[in-house]
Coordinates of C-alpha atoms in Angstrom, one line a residue:
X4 CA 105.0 85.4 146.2
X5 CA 101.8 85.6 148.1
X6 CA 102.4 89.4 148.3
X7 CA 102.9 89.9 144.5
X8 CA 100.1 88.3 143.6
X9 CA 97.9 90.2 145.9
X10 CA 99.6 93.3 144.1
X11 CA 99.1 92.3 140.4
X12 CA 95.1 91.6 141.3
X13 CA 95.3 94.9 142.6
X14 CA 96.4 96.6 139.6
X15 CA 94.3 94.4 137.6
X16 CA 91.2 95.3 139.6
X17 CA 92.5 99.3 139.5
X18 CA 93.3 99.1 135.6
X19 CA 89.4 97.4 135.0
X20 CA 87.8 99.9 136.9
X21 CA 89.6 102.9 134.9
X22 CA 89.0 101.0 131.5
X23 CA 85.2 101.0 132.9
X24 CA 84.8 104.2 133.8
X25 CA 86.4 105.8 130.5
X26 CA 84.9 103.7 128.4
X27 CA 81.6 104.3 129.9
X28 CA 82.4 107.9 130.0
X29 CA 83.2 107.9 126.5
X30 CA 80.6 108.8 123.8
X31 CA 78.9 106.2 121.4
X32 CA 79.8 107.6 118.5
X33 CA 83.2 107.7 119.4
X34 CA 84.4 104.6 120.3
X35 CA 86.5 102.5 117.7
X36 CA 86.0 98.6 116.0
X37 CA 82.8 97.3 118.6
X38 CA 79.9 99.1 120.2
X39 CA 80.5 100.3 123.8
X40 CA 78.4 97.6 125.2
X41 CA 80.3 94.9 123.8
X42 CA 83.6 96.6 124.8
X43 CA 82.1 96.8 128.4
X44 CA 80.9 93.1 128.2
X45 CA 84.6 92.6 127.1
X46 CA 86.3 94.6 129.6
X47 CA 84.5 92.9 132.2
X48 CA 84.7 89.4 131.5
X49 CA 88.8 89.5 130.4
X50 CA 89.8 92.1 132.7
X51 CA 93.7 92.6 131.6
X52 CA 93.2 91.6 128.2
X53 CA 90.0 93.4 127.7
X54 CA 91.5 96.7 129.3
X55 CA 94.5 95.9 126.9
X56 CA 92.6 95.6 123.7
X57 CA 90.5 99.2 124.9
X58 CA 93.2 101.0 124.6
X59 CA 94.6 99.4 121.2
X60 CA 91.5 99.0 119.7
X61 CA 88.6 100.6 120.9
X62 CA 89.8 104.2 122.5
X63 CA 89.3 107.5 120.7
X64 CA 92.3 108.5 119.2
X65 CA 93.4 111.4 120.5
X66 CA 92.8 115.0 118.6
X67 CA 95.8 115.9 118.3
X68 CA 95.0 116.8 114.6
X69 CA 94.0 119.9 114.9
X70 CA 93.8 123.1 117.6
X71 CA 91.6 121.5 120.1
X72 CA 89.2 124.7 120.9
X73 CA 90.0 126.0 117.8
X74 CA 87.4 128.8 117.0
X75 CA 85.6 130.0 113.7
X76 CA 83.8 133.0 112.9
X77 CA 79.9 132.2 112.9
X78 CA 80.1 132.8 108.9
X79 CA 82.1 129.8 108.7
X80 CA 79.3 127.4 110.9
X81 CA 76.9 126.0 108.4
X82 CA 74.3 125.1 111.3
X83 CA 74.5 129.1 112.3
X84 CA 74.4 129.8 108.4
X85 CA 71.1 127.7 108.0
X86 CA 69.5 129.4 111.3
X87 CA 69.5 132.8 110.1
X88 CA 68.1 132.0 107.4
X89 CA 65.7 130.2 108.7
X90 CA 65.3 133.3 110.8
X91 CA 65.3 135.8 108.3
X92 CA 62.7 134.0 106.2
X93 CA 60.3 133.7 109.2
X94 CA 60.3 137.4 109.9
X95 CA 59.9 138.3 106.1
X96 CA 57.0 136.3 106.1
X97 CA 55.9 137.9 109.8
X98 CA 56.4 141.3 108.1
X99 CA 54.1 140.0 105.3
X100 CA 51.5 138.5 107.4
X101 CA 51.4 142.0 109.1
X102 CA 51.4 143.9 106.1
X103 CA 48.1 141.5 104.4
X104 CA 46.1 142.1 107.8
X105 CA 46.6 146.0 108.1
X106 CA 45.6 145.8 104.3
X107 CA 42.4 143.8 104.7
X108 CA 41.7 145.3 107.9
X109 CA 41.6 148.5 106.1
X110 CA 39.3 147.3 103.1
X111 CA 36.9 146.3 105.9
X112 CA 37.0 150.0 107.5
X113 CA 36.0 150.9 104.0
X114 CA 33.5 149.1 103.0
X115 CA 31.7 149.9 106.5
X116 CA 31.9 153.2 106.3
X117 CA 32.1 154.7 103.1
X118 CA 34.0 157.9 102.1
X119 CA 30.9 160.4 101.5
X120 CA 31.9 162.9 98.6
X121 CA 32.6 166.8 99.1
X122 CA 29.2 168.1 97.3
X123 CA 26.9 165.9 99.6
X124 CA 29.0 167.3 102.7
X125 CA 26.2 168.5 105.2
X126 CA 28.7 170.8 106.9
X127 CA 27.8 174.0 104.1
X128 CA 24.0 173.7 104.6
X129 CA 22.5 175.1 107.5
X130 CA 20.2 173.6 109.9
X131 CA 16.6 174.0 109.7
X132 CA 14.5 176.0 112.0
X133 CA 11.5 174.2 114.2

């Protein structure tokens, strides 16, 4: 008798400290009817009952839905979808930016040195003797 007791509190003390660890392990958002602390909390203080009612109540369910690493084409990804054009819009308004400063920078070239006109051109007259 004295043996299967010793037994049971071992598999008691085995099946609390798996229930710990995965439920730990396990993300918040995740985790089914309490928050993780209070399953924890629970798991710890009722330590067969609490492991029983993790893996009725509060595990994730498995997701067995669906292809686990299913993969999409980035088309399909509405955060890749909203980061090009995020992107996109940034180096249209780069390209911009670049296009208003070469434009400005030019109007300043002007106005400092104006274009002279072809009938005040010094080049046709010819230098004056000393």
């Amino acid at each position: 008798m004295v043996r299967f007791i010793i037994f049971a509190a071992l598999i008691s003390v085995a099946l609390m400290i798996y229930t710990l660890i995965e439920c730990a392990r396990t993300e918040r958002h995740r985790v089914r009817s309490l928050p993780k602390t209070a399953w924890i909390i629970i798991i710890i203080v009722l330590p067969l009952i609490g492991a029983g009612l993790w893996f009725v109540l509060g595990r994730p369910q498995a997701a067995s839905t669906g292809p686990a690493n299913k993969q999409s084409a980035p088309d399909d990804d509405e955060d890749f979808l909203r980061q090009l054009e995020i992107w996109r819009r940034q180096q249209q308004r780069e390209s911009e930016l670049k296009a208003r400063e070469e434009e400005l920078k030019r109007k300043e070239d002007d106005k400092k040195n104006p274009k002279k006109d072809d009938s005040s051109d010094d080049s046709d007259t010819q230098p004056k003797d000393l």
